[in-house]
PDB file of C-alpha atoms in Angstrom:
ATOM      1  CA  UNK A  66    -101.880  84.310-118.434  1.00 86.00           C
ATOM      2  CA  UNK A  67     -99.547  83.400-115.831  1.00 92.00           C
ATOM      3  CA  UNK A  68     -95.578  84.756-116.484  1.00 94.00           C
ATOM      4  CA  UNK A  69     -92.733  83.367-115.304  1.00 97.00           C
ATOM      5  CA  UNK A  70     -89.726  86.162-115.153  1.00 98.00           C
ATOM      6  CA  UNK A  71     -86.094  85.038-113.725  1.00 98.00           C
ATOM      7  CA  UNK A  72     -83.188  86.383-113.457  1.00 96.00           C
ATOM      8  CA  UNK A  73     -80.708  87.647-113.686  1.00 97.00           C
ATOM      9  CA  UNK A  74     -80.109  88.069-117.470  1.00 97.00           C
ATOM     10  CA  UNK A  75     -77.265  86.971-117.104  1.00 98.00           C
ATOM     11  CA  UNK A  76     -74.519  85.308-114.799  1.00 98.00           C
ATOM     12  CA  UNK A  77     -71.172  85.136-115.432  1.00 98.00           C
ATOM     13  CA  UNK A  78     -69.469  82.847-113.290  1.00 97.00           C
ATOM     14  CA  UNK A  79     -65.709  80.866-112.900  1.00 97.00           C
ATOM     15  CA  UNK A  80     -65.746  76.409-113.355  1.00 97.00           C
ATOM     16  CA  UNK A  81     -65.992  75.947-110.782  1.00 97.00           C
ATOM     17  CA  UNK A  82     -68.579  77.948-108.837  1.00 98.00           C
ATOM     18  CA  UNK A  83     -72.085  78.002-107.700  1.00 98.00           C
ATOM     19  CA  UNK A  84     -74.979  79.223-110.069  1.00 98.00           C
ATOM     20  CA  UNK A  85     -78.234  80.065-108.183  1.00 98.00           C
ATOM     21  CA  UNK A  86     -80.861  81.572-110.728  1.00 98.00           C
ATOM     22  CA  UNK A  87     -84.454  82.855-109.922  1.00 98.00           C
ATOM     23  CA  UNK A  88     -87.610  81.893-111.721  1.00 98.00           C
ATOM     24  CA  UNK A  89     -90.925  83.866-109.898  1.00 97.00           C
ATOM     25  CA  UNK A  90     -94.281  84.082-111.190  1.00 96.00           C
ATOM     26  CA  UNK A  91     -96.597  86.676-111.196  1.00 95.00           C
ATOM     27  CA  UNK A  92     -99.073  84.070-109.884  1.00 94.00           C
ATOM     28  CA  UNK A  93     -98.811  81.063-107.433  1.00 93.00           C
ATOM     29  CA  UNK A  94     -97.786  78.095-109.475  1.00 93.00           C
ATOM     30  CA  UNK A  95     -97.972  74.059-108.919  1.00 89.00           C
ATOM     31  CA  UNK A  96     -95.006  72.801-107.841  1.00 88.00           C
ATOM     32  CA  UNK A  97     -95.990  70.353-109.876  1.00 88.00           C
ATOM     33  CA  UNK A  98     -96.354  71.813-113.400  1.00 92.00           C
ATOM     34  CA  UNK A  99     -92.208  73.705-112.677  1.00 95.00           C
ATOM     35  CA  UNK A 100     -90.237  72.281-114.964  1.00 97.00           C
ATOM     36  CA  UNK A 101     -86.368  73.756-115.802  1.00 98.00           C
ATOM     37  CA  UNK A 102     -84.746  73.375-119.257  1.00 98.00           C
ATOM     38  CA  UNK A 103     -80.931  74.316-120.435  1.00 98.00           C
ATOM     39  CA  UNK A 104     -80.061  74.914-124.076  1.00 98.00           C
ATOM     40  CA  UNK A 105     -76.865  75.255-125.872  1.00 97.00           C
ATOM     41  CA  UNK A 106     -76.413  77.208-129.420  1.00 95.00           C
ATOM     42  CA  UNK A 107     -77.440  75.848-131.768  1.00 95.00           C
ATOM     43  CA  UNK A 108     -78.845  73.367-129.895  1.00 97.00           C
ATOM     44  CA  UNK A 109     -82.922  72.183-128.785  1.00 98.00           C
ATOM     45  CA  UNK A 110     -84.032  73.109-125.254  1.00 98.00           C
ATOM     46  CA  UNK A 111     -83.042  69.811-122.675  1.00 98.00           C
ATOM     47  CA  UNK A 112     -84.715  69.165-119.922  1.00 97.00           C
ATOM     48  CA  UNK A 113     -83.617  69.305-116.210  1.00 98.00           C
ATOM     49  CA  UNK A 114     -85.642  69.426-114.207  1.00 97.00           C
ATOM     50  CA  UNK A 115     -89.709  68.829-113.346  1.00 95.00           C
ATOM     51  CA  UNK A 116     -92.265  69.162-110.128  1.00 93.00           C
ATOM     52  CA  UNK A 117     -89.642  72.201-108.689  1.00 95.00           C
ATOM     53  CA  UNK A 118     -86.717  69.231-108.414  1.00 96.00           C
ATOM     54  CA  UNK A 119     -87.203  66.377-109.690  1.00 95.00           C
ATOM     55  CA  UNK A 120     -84.122  65.478-112.158  1.00 97.00           C
ATOM     56  CA  UNK A 121     -84.450  63.953-115.281  1.00 96.00           C
ATOM     57  CA  UNK A 122     -83.563  60.550-117.026  1.00 94.00           C
ATOM     58  CA  UNK A 123     -79.912  61.675-116.952  1.00 96.00           C
ATOM     59  CA  UNK A 124     -78.789  64.723-115.202  1.00 97.00           C
ATOM     60  CA  UNK A 125     -76.172  64.906-112.908  1.00 97.00           C
ATOM     61  CA  UNK A 126     -76.877  65.637-109.228  1.00 96.00           C
ATOM     62  CA  UNK A 127     -74.646  69.639-109.299  1.00 98.00           C
ATOM     63  CA  UNK A 128     -77.736  70.475-111.162  1.00 98.00           C
ATOM     64  CA  UNK A 129     -80.952  70.615-108.725  1.00 98.00           C
ATOM     65  CA  UNK A 130     -84.416  72.801-108.411  1.00 98.00           C
ATOM     66  CA  UNK A 131     -86.495  73.878-105.067  1.00 97.00           C
ATOM     67  CA  UNK A 132     -88.686  76.801-104.885  1.00 97.00           C
ATOM     68  CA  UNK A 133     -93.148  76.808-104.153  1.00 95.00           C
ATOM     69  CA  UNK A 134     -95.726  79.616-105.049  1.00 94.00           C
ATOM     70  CA  UNK A 135     -94.146  82.229-106.734  1.00 96.00           C
ATOM     71  CA  UNK A 136     -90.658  82.166-106.400  1.00 97.00           C
ATOM     72  CA  UNK A 137     -88.988  79.448-107.555  1.00 98.00           C
ATOM     73  CA  UNK A 138     -84.921  78.555-107.939  1.00 98.00           C
ATOM     74  CA  UNK A 139     -82.505  76.261-110.693  1.00 98.00           C
ATOM     75  CA  UNK A 140     -78.985  75.404-108.571  1.00 98.00           C
ATOM     76  CA  UNK A 141     -75.944  74.345-109.992  1.00 98.00           C
ATOM     77  CA  UNK A 142     -73.583  73.611-107.040  1.00 97.00           C
ATOM     78  CA  UNK A 143     -70.315  73.421-109.484  1.00 97.00           C
ATOM     79  CA  UNK A 144     -70.585  75.424-112.889  1.00 98.00           C
ATOM     80  CA  UNK A 145     -68.428  72.248-115.805  1.00 98.00           C
ATOM     81  CA  UNK A 146     -67.496  73.950-118.628  1.00 97.00           C
ATOM     82  CA  UNK A 147     -70.540  72.047-120.284  1.00 97.00           C
ATOM     83  CA  UNK A 148     -72.717  73.944-118.011  1.00 98.00           C
ATOM     84  CA  UNK A 149     -71.787  77.780-119.716  1.00 97.00           C
ATOM     85  CA  UNK A 150     -75.768  77.561-121.493  1.00 98.00           C
ATOM     86  CA  UNK A 151     -79.010  79.789-121.403  1.00 98.00           C
ATOM     87  CA  UNK A 152     -81.337  78.059-118.859  1.00 98.00           C
ATOM     88  CA  UNK A 153     -85.470  78.663-119.041  1.00 98.00           C
ATOM     89  CA  UNK A 154     -88.370  77.965-116.467  1.00 98.00           C
ATOM     90  CA  UNK A 155     -91.499  76.841-117.704  1.00 97.00           C
ATOM     91  CA  UNK A 156     -94.828  76.047-115.900  1.00 95.00           C
ATOM     92  CA  UNK A 157     -98.188  74.494-116.544  1.00 87.00           C
ATOM     93  CA  UNK A 158    -100.933  76.796-115.244  1.00 76.00           C
ATOM     94  CA  UNK A 159    -104.018  76.718-117.855  1.00 75.00           C
ATOM     95  CA  UNK A 160    -101.405  77.052-120.810  1.00 86.00           C
ATOM     96  CA  UNK A 161     -97.667  76.048-120.195  1.00 92.00           C
ATOM     97  CA  UNK A 162     -95.724  79.819-120.380  1.00 95.00           C
ATOM     98  CA  UNK A 163     -91.450  79.321-120.172  1.00 97.00           C
ATOM     99  CA  UNK A 164     -89.516  83.272-118.787  1.00 97.00           C
ATOM    100  CA  UNK A 165     -87.259  84.822-120.969  1.00 97.00           C
ATOM    101  CA  UNK A 166     -83.729  82.681-119.928  1.00 98.00           C
ATOM    102  CA  UNK A 167     -80.483  83.131-117.736  1.00 98.00           C
ATOM    103  CA  UNK A 168     -77.687  83.387-119.667  1.00 98.00           C
ATOM    104  CA  UNK A 169     -74.644  81.535-117.342  1.00 98.00           C
ATOM    105  CA  UNK A 170     -71.570  83.036-119.465  1.00 97.00           C
ATOM    106  CA  UNK A 171     -67.570  82.204-118.488  1.00 95.00           C
ATOM    107  CA  UNK A 172     -66.887  84.614-116.959  1.00 93.00           C
TER     108      UNK A 172
ATOM    109  CA  UNK B 145     -82.913  55.375-129.232  1.00 94.00           C
ATOM    110  CA  UNK B 146     -85.725  57.955-128.953  1.00 95.00           C
ATOM    111  CA  UNK B 147     -86.124  60.740-131.424  1.00 97.00           C
ATOM    112  CA  UNK B 148     -87.832  63.370-132.974  1.00 98.00           C
ATOM    113  CA  UNK B 149     -87.153  64.289-135.947  1.00 98.00           C
ATOM    114  CA  UNK B 150     -88.932  67.862-137.654  1.00 98.00           C
ATOM    115  CA  UNK B 151     -89.396  68.448-141.537  1.00 97.00           C
ATOM    116  CA  UNK B 152     -91.351  70.438-143.442  1.00 97.00           C
ATOM    117  CA  UNK B 153     -89.751  74.301-142.744  1.00 97.00           C
ATOM    118  CA  UNK B 154     -88.534  76.799-145.130  1.00 97.00           C
ATOM    119  CA  UNK B 155     -89.792  80.589-146.271  1.00 97.00           C
ATOM    120  CA  UNK B 156     -93.249  81.197-147.075  1.00 97.00           C
ATOM    121  CA  UNK B 157     -95.007  84.112-147.686  1.00 97.00           C
ATOM    122  CA  UNK B 158     -97.202  86.420-145.694  1.00 96.00           C
ATOM    123  CA  UNK B 159    -100.886  84.867-146.304  1.00 93.00           C
ATOM    124  CA  UNK B 160     -99.173  81.547-147.826  1.00 97.00           C
ATOM    125  CA  UNK B 161    -100.027  77.990-145.583  1.00 97.00           C
ATOM    126  CA  UNK B 162     -97.208  75.831-144.301  1.00 98.00           C
ATOM    127  CA  UNK B 163     -97.780  72.110-142.850  1.00 98.00           C
ATOM    128  CA  UNK B 164     -94.308  70.957-140.517  1.00 98.00           C
ATOM    129  CA  UNK B 165     -93.598  67.469-139.555  1.00 98.00           C
ATOM    130  CA  UNK B 166     -92.500  65.719-137.111  1.00 98.00           C
ATOM    131  CA  UNK B 167     -91.306  61.763-136.862  1.00 98.00           C
ATOM    132  CA  UNK B 168     -91.240  60.128-133.913  1.00 98.00           C
ATOM    133  CA  UNK B 169     -89.268  56.435-133.163  1.00 97.00           C
ATOM    134  CA  UNK B 170     -88.431  55.143-130.381  1.00 97.00           C
ATOM    135  CA  UNK B 171     -91.719  55.151-128.093  1.00 96.00           C
ATOM    136  CA  UNK B 172     -95.175  53.687-127.962  1.00 96.00           C
ATOM    137  CA  UNK B 173     -95.564  57.064-130.058  1.00 97.00           C
ATOM    138  CA  UNK B 174     -99.800  57.330-129.453  1.00 96.00           C
ATOM    139  CA  UNK B 175     -99.149  56.683-125.730  1.00 94.00           C
ATOM    140  CA  UNK B 176     -98.303  60.384-125.028  1.00 95.00           C
ATOM    141  CA  UNK B 177     -99.496  64.111-125.846  1.00 95.00           C
ATOM    142  CA  UNK B 178     -97.298  65.816-128.396  1.00 97.00           C
ATOM    143  CA  UNK B 179     -96.321  69.757-128.715  1.00 97.00           C
ATOM    144  CA  UNK B 180     -95.547  71.915-130.722  1.00 98.00           C
ATOM    145  CA  UNK B 181     -92.704  74.796-128.970  1.00 98.00           C
ATOM    146  CA  UNK B 182     -91.660  77.747-131.386  1.00 98.00           C
ATOM    147  CA  UNK B 183     -87.959  79.892-130.852  1.00 98.00           C
ATOM    148  CA  UNK B 184     -87.676  83.285-132.665  1.00 98.00           C
ATOM    149  CA  UNK B 185     -84.572  84.676-133.312  1.00 96.00           C
ATOM    150  CA  UNK B 186     -82.259  84.560-130.619  1.00 94.00           C
ATOM    151  CA  UNK B 187     -85.249  85.086-128.888  1.00 96.00           C
ATOM    152  CA  UNK B 188     -87.235  82.736-125.929  1.00 96.00           C
ATOM    153  CA  UNK B 189     -89.887  79.870-126.183  1.00 97.00           C
ATOM    154  CA  UNK B 190     -93.221  80.014-126.955  1.00 97.00           C
ATOM    155  CA  UNK B 191     -95.686  77.145-126.713  1.00 96.00           C
ATOM    156  CA  UNK B 192     -97.576  77.346-129.977  1.00 97.00           C
ATOM    157  CA  UNK B 193    -100.258  73.987-129.795  1.00 97.00           C
ATOM    158  CA  UNK B 194    -100.887  70.102-127.779  1.00 96.00           C
ATOM    159  CA  UNK B 195    -102.295  67.022-128.631  1.00 97.00           C
ATOM    160  CA  UNK B 196    -103.500  64.376-127.225  1.00 95.00           C
ATOM    161  CA  UNK B 197    -102.063  60.611-127.281  1.00 94.00           C
ATOM    162  CA  UNK B 198    -105.613  60.022-129.318  1.00 95.00           C
ATOM    163  CA  UNK B 199    -105.643  62.859-130.804  1.00 95.00           C
ATOM    164  CA  UNK B 200    -108.908  63.765-129.514  1.00 96.00           C
ATOM    165  CA  UNK B 201    -107.907  67.001-127.601  1.00 95.00           C
ATOM    166  CA  UNK B 202    -106.581  70.146-128.790  1.00 97.00           C
ATOM    167  CA  UNK B 203    -104.873  73.964-127.864  1.00 95.00           C
ATOM    168  CA  UNK B 204    -103.302  76.182-128.231  1.00 96.00           C
ATOM    169  CA  UNK B 205    -101.433  79.080-128.313  1.00 95.00           C
ATOM    170  CA  UNK B 206    -103.460  82.736-128.118  1.00 95.00           C
ATOM    171  CA  UNK B 207    -101.095  83.643-130.972  1.00 96.00           C
ATOM    172  CA  UNK B 208    -102.121  80.866-133.139  1.00 97.00           C
ATOM    173  CA  UNK B 209    -106.062  80.142-132.691  1.00 97.00           C
ATOM    174  CA  UNK B 210    -107.865  79.990-135.864  1.00 97.00           C
ATOM    175  CA  UNK B 211    -104.137  79.594-137.993  1.00 98.00           C
ATOM    176  CA  UNK B 212    -102.580  76.683-137.051  1.00 98.00           C
ATOM    177  CA  UNK B 213    -103.771  73.376-136.803  1.00 98.00           C
ATOM    178  CA  UNK B 214    -101.928  70.035-134.822  1.00 98.00           C
ATOM    179  CA  UNK B 215    -102.717  66.919-135.238  1.00 98.00           C
ATOM    180  CA  UNK B 216    -101.767  63.463-135.501  1.00 98.00           C
ATOM    181  CA  UNK B 217    -101.950  60.601-137.853  1.00 98.00           C
ATOM    182  CA  UNK B 218    -100.217  57.061-135.287  1.00 98.00           C
ATOM    183  CA  UNK B 219     -99.702  54.662-137.946  1.00 97.00           C
ATOM    184  CA  UNK B 220     -96.917  56.924-138.920  1.00 98.00           C
ATOM    185  CA  UNK B 221     -95.823  58.048-135.330  1.00 98.00           C
ATOM    186  CA  UNK B 222     -96.284  61.732-136.978  1.00 98.00           C
ATOM    187  CA  UNK B 223     -97.620  64.878-135.671  1.00 98.00           C
ATOM    188  CA  UNK B 224     -98.014  67.755-137.605  1.00 98.00           C
ATOM    189  CA  UNK B 225     -99.007  71.901-137.516  1.00 98.00           C
ATOM    190  CA  UNK B 226    -100.811  72.831-140.235  1.00 98.00           C
ATOM    191  CA  UNK B 227     -99.975  76.932-140.326  1.00 98.00           C
ATOM    192  CA  UNK B 228    -102.183  79.149-142.643  1.00 97.00           C
ATOM    193  CA  UNK B 229    -102.080  82.648-143.469  1.00 96.00           C
ATOM    194  CA  UNK B 230     -98.728  83.221-141.285  1.00 97.00           C
ATOM    195  CA  UNK B 231     -97.580  86.174-140.548  1.00 97.00           C
ATOM    196  CA  UNK B 232     -93.578  87.930-139.773  1.00 97.00           C
ATOM    197  CA  UNK B 233     -94.096  87.236-135.973  1.00 97.00           C
ATOM    198  CA  UNK B 234     -94.766  83.692-136.634  1.00 98.00           C
ATOM    199  CA  UNK B 235     -90.911  83.058-137.609  1.00 98.00           C
ATOM    200  CA  UNK B 236     -89.157  80.704-136.081  1.00 98.00           C
ATOM    201  CA  UNK B 237     -87.453  77.535-135.216  1.00 98.00           C
ATOM    202  CA  UNK B 238     -90.251  74.888-134.710  1.00 98.00           C
ATOM    203  CA  UNK B 239     -89.752  72.600-131.987  1.00 98.00           C
ATOM    204  CA  UNK B 240     -91.486  69.584-131.520  1.00 98.00           C
ATOM    205  CA  UNK B 241     -91.438  67.624-128.073  1.00 98.00           C
ATOM    206  CA  UNK B 242     -92.764  64.424-126.668  1.00 97.00           C
ATOM    207  CA  UNK B 243     -94.578  65.651-122.712  1.00 93.00           C
ATOM    208  CA  UNK B 244     -93.382  63.764-120.196  1.00 89.00           C
ATOM    209  CA  UNK B 245     -96.488  62.259-118.173  1.00 86.00           C
ATOM    210  CA  UNK B 246     -96.496  60.754-114.836  1.00 82.00           C
ATOM    211  CA  UNK B 247     -99.859  59.224-114.029  1.00 79.00           C
ATOM    212  CA  UNK B 248    -102.828  61.222-111.755  1.00 80.00           C
ATOM    213  CA  UNK B 249    -100.151  64.397-112.602  1.00 75.00           C
ATOM    214  CA  UNK B 250    -100.546  64.001-115.731  1.00 81.00           C
ATOM    215  CA  UNK B 251     -98.004  66.633-117.972  1.00 82.00           C
ATOM    216  CA  UNK B 252     -94.771  67.227-116.245  1.00 87.00           C
ATOM    217  CA  UNK B 253     -92.980  68.681-119.193  1.00 93.00           C
ATOM    218  CA  UNK B 254     -90.974  67.823-122.293  1.00 96.00           C
ATOM    219  CA  UNK B 255     -88.258  64.806-121.953  1.00 95.00           C
ATOM    220  CA  UNK B 256     -87.502  64.525-125.537  1.00 97.00           C
ATOM    221  CA  UNK B 257     -87.628  67.766-128.631  1.00 98.00           C
ATOM    222  CA  UNK B 258     -86.662  67.238-131.679  1.00 98.00           C
ATOM    223  CA  UNK B 259     -83.766  68.794-133.977  1.00 97.00           C
ATOM    224  CA  UNK B 260     -86.044  71.496-135.258  1.00 98.00           C
ATOM    225  CA  UNK B 261     -87.047  73.258-137.988  1.00 98.00           C
ATOM    226  CA  UNK B 262     -86.870  76.516-139.140  1.00 98.00           C
ATOM    227  CA  UNK B 263     -89.931  78.835-140.290  1.00 98.00           C
ATOM    228  CA  UNK B 264     -89.198  81.907-142.130  1.00 98.00           C
ATOM    229  CA  UNK B 265     -92.138  84.457-143.166  1.00 97.00           C
ATOM    230  CA  UNK B 266     -91.433  86.829-145.747  1.00 95.00           C
ATOM    231  CA  UNK B 267     -92.815  87.905-149.360  1.00 94.00           C
TER     232      UNK B 267
END
């Protein structure tokens, strides 16, 4: 099973700042099957990025994804108040697995 | 509007049984694989099970294999998760999710999620 490790665990930033979230896989992952989700308290996750770098429908262009192999990144160019949330990466190898999440909190 | 609505959660005793349902609307249900994903309180996400659009193929996480059964009724636009012999560690919010399918590539993620239904396994 491919294990995804996200870092940092918590990111403390101010609105307007840039957020860089990391997702590292225990073995190589096809970029096609790497996704990112946002989850706010009491809500279901929301798909942000699929195929490592493609934005899902309705996702603002301040969200971008990049990476390949074992290292992937989600970047939020300028944090808006509504972006403070938990972010998960996900991959599909022989089964879907998720990272443990990165919480982006207001500094 | 594309929507998923889960139901059937609640308190179940260890070793008992519970069936979760997820009613879909707003898309051609039979065209899409569906998954169940769970989240223990204060924890991360864990994929549980998936089923193909026709229902002919099913997949399970090792943690639930042999205890949980996924099924679907395309005439009712509903997917189910039958939970047999649940354990305390199965306590979680269970989400159903529609898989985002792209031709050739297959499933690229889960693009529609329900609001979740809470399952508590306790005596």
